[in-house]
Coordinates of N, CA, C and O in Angstrom, one line a residue:
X249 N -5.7 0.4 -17.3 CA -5.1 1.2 -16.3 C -5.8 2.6 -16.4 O -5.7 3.3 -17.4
X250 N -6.4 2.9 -15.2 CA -7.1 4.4 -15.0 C -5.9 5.4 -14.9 O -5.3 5.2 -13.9
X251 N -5.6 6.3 -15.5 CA -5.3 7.5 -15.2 C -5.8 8.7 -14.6 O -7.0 9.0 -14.7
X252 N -4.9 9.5 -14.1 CA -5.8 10.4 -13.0 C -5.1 11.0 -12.8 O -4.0 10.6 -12.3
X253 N -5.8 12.9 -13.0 CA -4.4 14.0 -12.5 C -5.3 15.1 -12.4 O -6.1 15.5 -13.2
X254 N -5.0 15.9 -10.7 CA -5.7 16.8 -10.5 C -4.6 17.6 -10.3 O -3.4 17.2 -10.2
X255 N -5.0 19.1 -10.1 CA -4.1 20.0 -9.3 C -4.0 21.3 -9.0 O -4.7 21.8 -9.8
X256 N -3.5 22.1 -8.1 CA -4.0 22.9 -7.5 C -2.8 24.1 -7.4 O -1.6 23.9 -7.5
X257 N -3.3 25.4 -7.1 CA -1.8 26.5 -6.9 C -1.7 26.9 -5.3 O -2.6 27.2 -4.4
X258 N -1.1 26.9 -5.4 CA -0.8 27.0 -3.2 C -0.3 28.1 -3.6 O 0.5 28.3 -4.5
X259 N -1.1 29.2 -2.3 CA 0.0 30.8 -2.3 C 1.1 30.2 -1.2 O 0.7 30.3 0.0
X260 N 2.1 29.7 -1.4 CA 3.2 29.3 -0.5 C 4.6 29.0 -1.7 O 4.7 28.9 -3.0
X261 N 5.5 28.9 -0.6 CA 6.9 28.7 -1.8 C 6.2 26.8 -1.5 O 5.3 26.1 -0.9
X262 N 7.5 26.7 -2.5 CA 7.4 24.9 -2.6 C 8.1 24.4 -1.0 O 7.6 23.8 -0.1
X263 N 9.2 24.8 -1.2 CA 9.8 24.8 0.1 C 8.4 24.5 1.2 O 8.4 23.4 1.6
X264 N 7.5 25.3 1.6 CA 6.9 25.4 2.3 C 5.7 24.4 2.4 O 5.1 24.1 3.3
X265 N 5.6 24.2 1.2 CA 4.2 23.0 0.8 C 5.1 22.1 1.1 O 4.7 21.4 2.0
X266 N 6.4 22.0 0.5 CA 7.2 20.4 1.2 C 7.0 20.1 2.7 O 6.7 19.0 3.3
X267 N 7.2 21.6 3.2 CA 7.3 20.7 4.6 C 6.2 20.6 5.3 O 6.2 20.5 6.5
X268 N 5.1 20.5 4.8 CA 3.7 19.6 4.7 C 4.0 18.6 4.5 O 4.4 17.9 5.4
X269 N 3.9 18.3 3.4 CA 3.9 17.0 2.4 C 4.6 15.8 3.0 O 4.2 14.6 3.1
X270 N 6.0 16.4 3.6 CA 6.9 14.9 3.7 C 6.9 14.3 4.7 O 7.7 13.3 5.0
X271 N 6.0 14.8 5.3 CA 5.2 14.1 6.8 C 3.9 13.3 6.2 O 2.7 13.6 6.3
X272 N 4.5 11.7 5.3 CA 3.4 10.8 5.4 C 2.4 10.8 6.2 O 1.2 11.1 5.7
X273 N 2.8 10.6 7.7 CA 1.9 10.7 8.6 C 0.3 11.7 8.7 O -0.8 11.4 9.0
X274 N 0.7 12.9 8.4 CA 0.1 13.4 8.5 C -0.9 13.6 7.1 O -1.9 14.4 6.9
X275 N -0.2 12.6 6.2 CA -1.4 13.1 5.0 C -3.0 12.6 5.2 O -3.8 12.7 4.2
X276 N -3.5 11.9 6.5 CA -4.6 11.4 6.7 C -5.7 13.2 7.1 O -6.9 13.5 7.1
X277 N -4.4 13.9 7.2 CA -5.2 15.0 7.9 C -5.9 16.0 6.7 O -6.7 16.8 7.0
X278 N -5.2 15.8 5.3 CA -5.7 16.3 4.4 C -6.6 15.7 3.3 O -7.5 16.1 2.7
X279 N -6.0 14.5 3.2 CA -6.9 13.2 2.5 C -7.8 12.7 3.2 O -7.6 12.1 4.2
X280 N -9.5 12.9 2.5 CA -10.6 12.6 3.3 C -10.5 11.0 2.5 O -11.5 10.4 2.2
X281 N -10.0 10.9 2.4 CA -9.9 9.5 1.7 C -9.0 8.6 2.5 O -9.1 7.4 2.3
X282 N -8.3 9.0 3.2 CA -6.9 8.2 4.0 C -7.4 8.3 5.5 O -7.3 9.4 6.1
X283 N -8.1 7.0 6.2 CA -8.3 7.1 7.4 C -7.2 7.0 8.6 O -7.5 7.4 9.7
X284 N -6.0 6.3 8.3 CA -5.0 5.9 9.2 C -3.5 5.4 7.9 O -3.6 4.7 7.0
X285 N -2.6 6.0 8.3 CA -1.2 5.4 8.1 C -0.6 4.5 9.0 O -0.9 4.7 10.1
X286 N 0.2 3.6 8.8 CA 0.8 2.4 9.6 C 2.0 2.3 8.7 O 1.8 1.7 7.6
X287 N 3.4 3.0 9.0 CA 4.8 2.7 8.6 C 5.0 0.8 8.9 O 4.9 0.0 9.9
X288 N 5.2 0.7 7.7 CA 5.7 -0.8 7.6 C 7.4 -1.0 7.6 O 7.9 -2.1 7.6
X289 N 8.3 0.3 7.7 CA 9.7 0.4 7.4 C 10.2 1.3 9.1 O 9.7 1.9 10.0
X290 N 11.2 0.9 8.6 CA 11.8 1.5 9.9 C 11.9 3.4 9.4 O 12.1 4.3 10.3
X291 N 11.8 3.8 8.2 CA 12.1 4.8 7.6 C 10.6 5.6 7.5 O 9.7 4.8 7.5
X292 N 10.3 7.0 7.6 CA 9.3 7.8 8.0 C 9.3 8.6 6.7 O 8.5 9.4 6.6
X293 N 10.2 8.5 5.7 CA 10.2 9.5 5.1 C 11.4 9.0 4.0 O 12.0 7.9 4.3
X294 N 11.7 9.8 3.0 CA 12.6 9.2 1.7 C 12.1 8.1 0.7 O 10.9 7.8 0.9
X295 N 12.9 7.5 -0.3 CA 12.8 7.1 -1.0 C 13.1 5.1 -0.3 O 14.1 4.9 0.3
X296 N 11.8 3.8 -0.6 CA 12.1 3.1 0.7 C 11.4 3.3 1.5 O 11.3 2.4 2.2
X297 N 10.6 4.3 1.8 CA 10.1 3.9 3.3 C 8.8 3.3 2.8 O 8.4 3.7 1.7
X298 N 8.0 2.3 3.4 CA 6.5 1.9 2.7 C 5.6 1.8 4.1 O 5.9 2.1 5.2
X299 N 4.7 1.4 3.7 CA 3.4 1.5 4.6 C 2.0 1.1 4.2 O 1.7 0.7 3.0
X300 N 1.4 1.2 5.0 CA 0.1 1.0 5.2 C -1.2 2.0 5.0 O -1.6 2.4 6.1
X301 N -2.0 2.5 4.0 CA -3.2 3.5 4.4 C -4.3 2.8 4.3 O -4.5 2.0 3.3
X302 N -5.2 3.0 5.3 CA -6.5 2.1 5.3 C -7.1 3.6 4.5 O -7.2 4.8 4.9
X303 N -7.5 3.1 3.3 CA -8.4 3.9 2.5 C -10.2 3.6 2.7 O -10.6 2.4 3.0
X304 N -11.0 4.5 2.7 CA -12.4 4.2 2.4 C -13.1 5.3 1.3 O -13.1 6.6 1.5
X305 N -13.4 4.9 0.6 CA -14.6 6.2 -0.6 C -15.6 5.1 -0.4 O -15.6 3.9 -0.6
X306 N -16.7 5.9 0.0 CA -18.0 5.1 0.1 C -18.0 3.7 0.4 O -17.1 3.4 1.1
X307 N -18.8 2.9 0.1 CA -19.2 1.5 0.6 C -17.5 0.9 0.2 O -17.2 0.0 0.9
X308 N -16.5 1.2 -0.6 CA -15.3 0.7 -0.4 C -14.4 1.2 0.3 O -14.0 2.3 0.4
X309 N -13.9 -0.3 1.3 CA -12.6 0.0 2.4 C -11.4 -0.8 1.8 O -11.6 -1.8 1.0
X310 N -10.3 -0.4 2.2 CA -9.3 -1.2 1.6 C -8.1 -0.8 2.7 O -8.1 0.1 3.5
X311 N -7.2 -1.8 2.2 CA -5.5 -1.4 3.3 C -4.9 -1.0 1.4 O -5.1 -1.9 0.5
X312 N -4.3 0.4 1.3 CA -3.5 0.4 0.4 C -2.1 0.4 1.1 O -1.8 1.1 2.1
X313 N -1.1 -0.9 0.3 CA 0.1 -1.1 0.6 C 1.0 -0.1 -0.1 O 0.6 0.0 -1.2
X314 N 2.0 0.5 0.1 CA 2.8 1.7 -0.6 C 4.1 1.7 -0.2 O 4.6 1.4 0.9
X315 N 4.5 2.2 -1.2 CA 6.5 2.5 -0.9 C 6.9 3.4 -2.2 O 6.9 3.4 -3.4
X316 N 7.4 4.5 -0.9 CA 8.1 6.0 -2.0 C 9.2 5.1 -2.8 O 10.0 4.3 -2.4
X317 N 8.9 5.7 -4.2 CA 10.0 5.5 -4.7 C 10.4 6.3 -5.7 O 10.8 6.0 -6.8
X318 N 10.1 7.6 -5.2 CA 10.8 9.3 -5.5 C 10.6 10.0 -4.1 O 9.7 10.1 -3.3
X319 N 12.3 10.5 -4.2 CA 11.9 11.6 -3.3 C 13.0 12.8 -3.2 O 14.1 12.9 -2.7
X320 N 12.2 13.7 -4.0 CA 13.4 15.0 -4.6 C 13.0 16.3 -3.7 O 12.2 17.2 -4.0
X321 N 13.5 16.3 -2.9 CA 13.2 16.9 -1.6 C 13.0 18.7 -2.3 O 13.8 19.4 -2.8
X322 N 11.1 18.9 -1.8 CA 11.1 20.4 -2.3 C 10.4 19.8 -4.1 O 9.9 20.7 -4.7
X323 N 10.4 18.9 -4.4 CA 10.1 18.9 -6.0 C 9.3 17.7 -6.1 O 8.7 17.7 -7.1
X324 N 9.3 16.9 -5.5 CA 9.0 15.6 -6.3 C 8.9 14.2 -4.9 O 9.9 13.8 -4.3
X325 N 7.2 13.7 -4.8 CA 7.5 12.6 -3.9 C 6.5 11.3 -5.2 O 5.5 11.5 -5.9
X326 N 7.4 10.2 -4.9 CA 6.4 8.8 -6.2 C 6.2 8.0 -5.6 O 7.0 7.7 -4.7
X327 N 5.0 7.1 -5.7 CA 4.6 5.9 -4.4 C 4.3 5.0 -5.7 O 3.8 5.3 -6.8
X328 N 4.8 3.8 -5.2 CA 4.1 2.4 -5.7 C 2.9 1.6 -5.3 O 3.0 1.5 -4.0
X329 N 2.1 1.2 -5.6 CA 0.9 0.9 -5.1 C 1.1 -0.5 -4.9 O 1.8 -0.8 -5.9
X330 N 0.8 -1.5 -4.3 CA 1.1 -2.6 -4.1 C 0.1 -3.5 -3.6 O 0.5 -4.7 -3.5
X331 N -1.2 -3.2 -3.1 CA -2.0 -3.8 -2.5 C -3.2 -4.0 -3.8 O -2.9 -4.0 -5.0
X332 N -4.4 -4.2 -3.5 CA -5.4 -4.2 -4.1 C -5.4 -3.7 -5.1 O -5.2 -4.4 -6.1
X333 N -5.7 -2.2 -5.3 CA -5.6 -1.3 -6.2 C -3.9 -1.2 -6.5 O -3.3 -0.7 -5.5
X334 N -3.1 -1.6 -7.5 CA -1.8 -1.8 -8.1 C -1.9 -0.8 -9.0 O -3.0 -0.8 -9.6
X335 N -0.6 0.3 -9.2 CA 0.2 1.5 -9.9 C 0.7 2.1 -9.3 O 1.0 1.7 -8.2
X336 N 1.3 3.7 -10.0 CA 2.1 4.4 -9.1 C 1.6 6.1 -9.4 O 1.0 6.7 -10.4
X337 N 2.0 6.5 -8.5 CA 1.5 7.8 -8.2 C 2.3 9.1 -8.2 O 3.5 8.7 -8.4
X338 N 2.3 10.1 -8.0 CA 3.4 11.2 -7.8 C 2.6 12.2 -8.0 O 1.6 12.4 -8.7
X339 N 3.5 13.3 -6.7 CA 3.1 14.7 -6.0 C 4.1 15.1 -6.7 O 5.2 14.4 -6.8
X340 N 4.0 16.0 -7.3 CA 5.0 17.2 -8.5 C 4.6 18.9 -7.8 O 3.5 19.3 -7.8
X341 N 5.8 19.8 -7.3 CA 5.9 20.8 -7.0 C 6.5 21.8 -7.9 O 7.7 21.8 -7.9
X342 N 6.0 22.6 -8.5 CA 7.3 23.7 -9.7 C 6.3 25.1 -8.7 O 5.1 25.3 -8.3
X343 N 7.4 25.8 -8.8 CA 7.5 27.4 -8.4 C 6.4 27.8 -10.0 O 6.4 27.3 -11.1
X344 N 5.8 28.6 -9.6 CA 5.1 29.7 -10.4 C 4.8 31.3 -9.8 O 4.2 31.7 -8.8
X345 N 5.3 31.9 -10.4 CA 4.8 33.3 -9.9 C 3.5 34.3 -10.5 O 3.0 34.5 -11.6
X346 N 3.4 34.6 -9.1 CA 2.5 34.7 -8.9 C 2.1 36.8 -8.3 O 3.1 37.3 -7.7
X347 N 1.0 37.6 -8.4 CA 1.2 38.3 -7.7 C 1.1 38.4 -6.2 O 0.1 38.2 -5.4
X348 N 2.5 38.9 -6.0 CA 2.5 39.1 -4.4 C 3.7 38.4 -3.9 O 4.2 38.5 -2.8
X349 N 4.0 37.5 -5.0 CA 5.2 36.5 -4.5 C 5.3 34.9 -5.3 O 4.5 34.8 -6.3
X350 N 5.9 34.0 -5.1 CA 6.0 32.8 -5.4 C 4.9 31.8 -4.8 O 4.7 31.5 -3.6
X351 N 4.3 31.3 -5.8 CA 3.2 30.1 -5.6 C 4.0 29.1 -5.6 O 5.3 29.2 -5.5
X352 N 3.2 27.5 -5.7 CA 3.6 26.3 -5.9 C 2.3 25.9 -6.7 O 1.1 26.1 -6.4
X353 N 2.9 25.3 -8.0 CA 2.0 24.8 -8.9 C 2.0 22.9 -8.1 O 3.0 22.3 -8.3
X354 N 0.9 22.4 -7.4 CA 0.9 21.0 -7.0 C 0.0 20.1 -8.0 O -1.3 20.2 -8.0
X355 N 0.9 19.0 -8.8 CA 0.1 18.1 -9.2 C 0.5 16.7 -8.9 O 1.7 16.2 -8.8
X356 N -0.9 16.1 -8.6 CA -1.1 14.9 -8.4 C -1.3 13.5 -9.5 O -2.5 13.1 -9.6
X357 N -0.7 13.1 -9.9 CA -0.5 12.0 -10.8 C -0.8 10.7 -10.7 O 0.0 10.1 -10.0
X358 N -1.6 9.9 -11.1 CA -1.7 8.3 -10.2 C -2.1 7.5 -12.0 O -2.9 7.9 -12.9
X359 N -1.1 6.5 -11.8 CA -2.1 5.4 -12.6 C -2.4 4.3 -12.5 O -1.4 3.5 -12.4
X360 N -3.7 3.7 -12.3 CA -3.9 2.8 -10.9 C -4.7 1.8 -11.9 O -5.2 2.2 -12.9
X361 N -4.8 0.2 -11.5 CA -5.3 -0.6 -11.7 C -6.3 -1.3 -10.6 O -5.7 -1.9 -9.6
X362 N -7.6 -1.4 -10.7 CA -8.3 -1.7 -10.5 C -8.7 -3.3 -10.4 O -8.8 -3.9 -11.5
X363 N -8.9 -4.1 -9.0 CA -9.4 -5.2 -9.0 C -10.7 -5.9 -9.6 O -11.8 -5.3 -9.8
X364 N -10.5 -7.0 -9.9 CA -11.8 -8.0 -11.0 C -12.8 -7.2 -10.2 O -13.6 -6.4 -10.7
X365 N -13.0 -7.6 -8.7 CA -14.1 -7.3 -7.5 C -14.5 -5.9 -7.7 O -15.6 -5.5 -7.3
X366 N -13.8 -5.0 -8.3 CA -14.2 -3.3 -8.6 C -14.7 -2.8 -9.9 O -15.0 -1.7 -10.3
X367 N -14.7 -4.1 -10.3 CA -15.0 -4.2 -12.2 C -13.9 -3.4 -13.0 O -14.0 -2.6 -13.9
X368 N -12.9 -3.9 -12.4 CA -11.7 -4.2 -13.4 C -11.7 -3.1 -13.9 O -12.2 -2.2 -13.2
X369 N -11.2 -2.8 -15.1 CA -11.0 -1.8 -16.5 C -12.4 -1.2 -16.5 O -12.2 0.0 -16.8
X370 N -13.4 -1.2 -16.4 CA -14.8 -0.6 -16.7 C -15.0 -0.1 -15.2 O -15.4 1.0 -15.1
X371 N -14.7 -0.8 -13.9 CA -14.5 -0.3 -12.8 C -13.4 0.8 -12.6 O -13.4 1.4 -11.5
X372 N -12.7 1.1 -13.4 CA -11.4 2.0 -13.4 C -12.3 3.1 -14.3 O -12.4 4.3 -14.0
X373 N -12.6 2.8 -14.8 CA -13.5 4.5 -15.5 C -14.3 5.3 -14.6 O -14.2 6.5 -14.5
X374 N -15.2 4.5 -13.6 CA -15.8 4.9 -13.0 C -15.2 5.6 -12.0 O -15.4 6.7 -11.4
X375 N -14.0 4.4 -11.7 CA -13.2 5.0 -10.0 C -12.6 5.9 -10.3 O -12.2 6.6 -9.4
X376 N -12.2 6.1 -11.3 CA -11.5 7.9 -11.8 C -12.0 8.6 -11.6 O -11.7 9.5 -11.0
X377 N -13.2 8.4 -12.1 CA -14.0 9.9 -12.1 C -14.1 10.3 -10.4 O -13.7 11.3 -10.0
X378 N -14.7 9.3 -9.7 CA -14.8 9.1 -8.1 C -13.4 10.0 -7.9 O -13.5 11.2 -7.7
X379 N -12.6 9.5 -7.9 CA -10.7 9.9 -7.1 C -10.6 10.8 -7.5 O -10.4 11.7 -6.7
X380 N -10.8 11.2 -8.6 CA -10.7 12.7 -9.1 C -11.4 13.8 -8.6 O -10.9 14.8 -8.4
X381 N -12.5 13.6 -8.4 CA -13.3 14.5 -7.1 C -13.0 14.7 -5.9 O -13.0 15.8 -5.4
X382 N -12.6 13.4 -5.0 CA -12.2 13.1 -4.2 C -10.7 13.8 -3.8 O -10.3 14.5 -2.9
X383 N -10.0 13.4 -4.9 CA -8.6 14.3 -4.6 C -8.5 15.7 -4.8 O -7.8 16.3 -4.0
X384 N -9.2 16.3 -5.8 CA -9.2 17.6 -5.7 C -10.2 18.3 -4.3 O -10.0 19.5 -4.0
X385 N -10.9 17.7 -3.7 CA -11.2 18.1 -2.8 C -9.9 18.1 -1.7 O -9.4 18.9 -0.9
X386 N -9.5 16.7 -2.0 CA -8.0 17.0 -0.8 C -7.2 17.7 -1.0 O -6.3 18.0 -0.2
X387 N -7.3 18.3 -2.6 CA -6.6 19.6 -2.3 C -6.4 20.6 -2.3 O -5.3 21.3 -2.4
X388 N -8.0 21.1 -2.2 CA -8.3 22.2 -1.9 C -8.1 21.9 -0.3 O -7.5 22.8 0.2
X389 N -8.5 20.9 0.6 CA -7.5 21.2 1.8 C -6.2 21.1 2.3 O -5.8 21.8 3.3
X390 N -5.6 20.4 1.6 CA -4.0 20.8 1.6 C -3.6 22.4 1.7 O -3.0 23.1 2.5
X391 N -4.4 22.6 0.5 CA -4.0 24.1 0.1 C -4.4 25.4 1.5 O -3.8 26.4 1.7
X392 N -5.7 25.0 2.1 CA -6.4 25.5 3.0 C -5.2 25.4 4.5 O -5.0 26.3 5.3
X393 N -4.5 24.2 4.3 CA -4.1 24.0 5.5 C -2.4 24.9 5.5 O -2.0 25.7 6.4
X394 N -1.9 24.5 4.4 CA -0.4 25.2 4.1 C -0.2 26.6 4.1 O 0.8 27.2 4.4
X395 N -1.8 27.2 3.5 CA -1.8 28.8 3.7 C -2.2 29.5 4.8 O -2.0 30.7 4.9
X396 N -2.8 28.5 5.7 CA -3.3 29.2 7.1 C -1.6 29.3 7.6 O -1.3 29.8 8.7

């Protein structure tokens, strides 16, 4: 199992990075890694709702299957991974201050298993290092987008 944790300080309250965040939908717009969302639930948001992201990083495309199963509204969202790539993940928000006012300390958590076809466990070393680059670039746009 690859583990993997990046993260980033938003000049914004949490409050405010939340109401980014809890729009699934829209996380394709900050993840260069997430080409499309497809809700598989009647639910858009909470703890239960699951879905669809057609992921691509380089010559790999995939449907990652998912369903929140945290959601502490303002603190805390956790996804189950269910397709191909199998683990779970979680977006973590804590207040930090900051000069000028209140930040949001954002980290990103995932521990993910890797298919035989990806080389398995020796394929999981590599794809960390990959997602880890990858995500911290998503969030230095997250962060780009919440502060504009």
């Amino acid at each position: 199992m690859s583990r993997i944790r990046v993260s980033t300080t938003i000049a914004a309250s949490p409050e405010r990075v939340w109401e980014e965040l809890r729009h699934i939908d829209r996380h394709v717009q900050w993840m260069a890694d997430a080409e499309a969302i497809r809700f598989t639930s009647r639910r858009r948001e909470g703890r239960g709702t699951t879905f669809e992201c057609d992921t691509r990083i380089g010559p790999f495309h995939l449907v990652d299957h998912m369903e929140i199963t945290q959601w502490r509204t303002g603190r805390t969202m956790g996804v189950r991974h269910t397709g191909l790539v199998t683990g779970e993940g979680r977006f973590t928000l804590r207040p930090v201050r900051r000069r000028g006012g209140t930040a949001t300390r954002f980290t990103w958590n995932e521990r993910l298993r890797f298919p035989w076809w990806m080389g398995g466990p020796v394929g999981g070393v590599v794809g960390a290092r990959v997602l880890k680059r990858v995500w911290r670039h998503n969030l230095t746009r997250l962060r780009h987008r919440v502060e504009r």
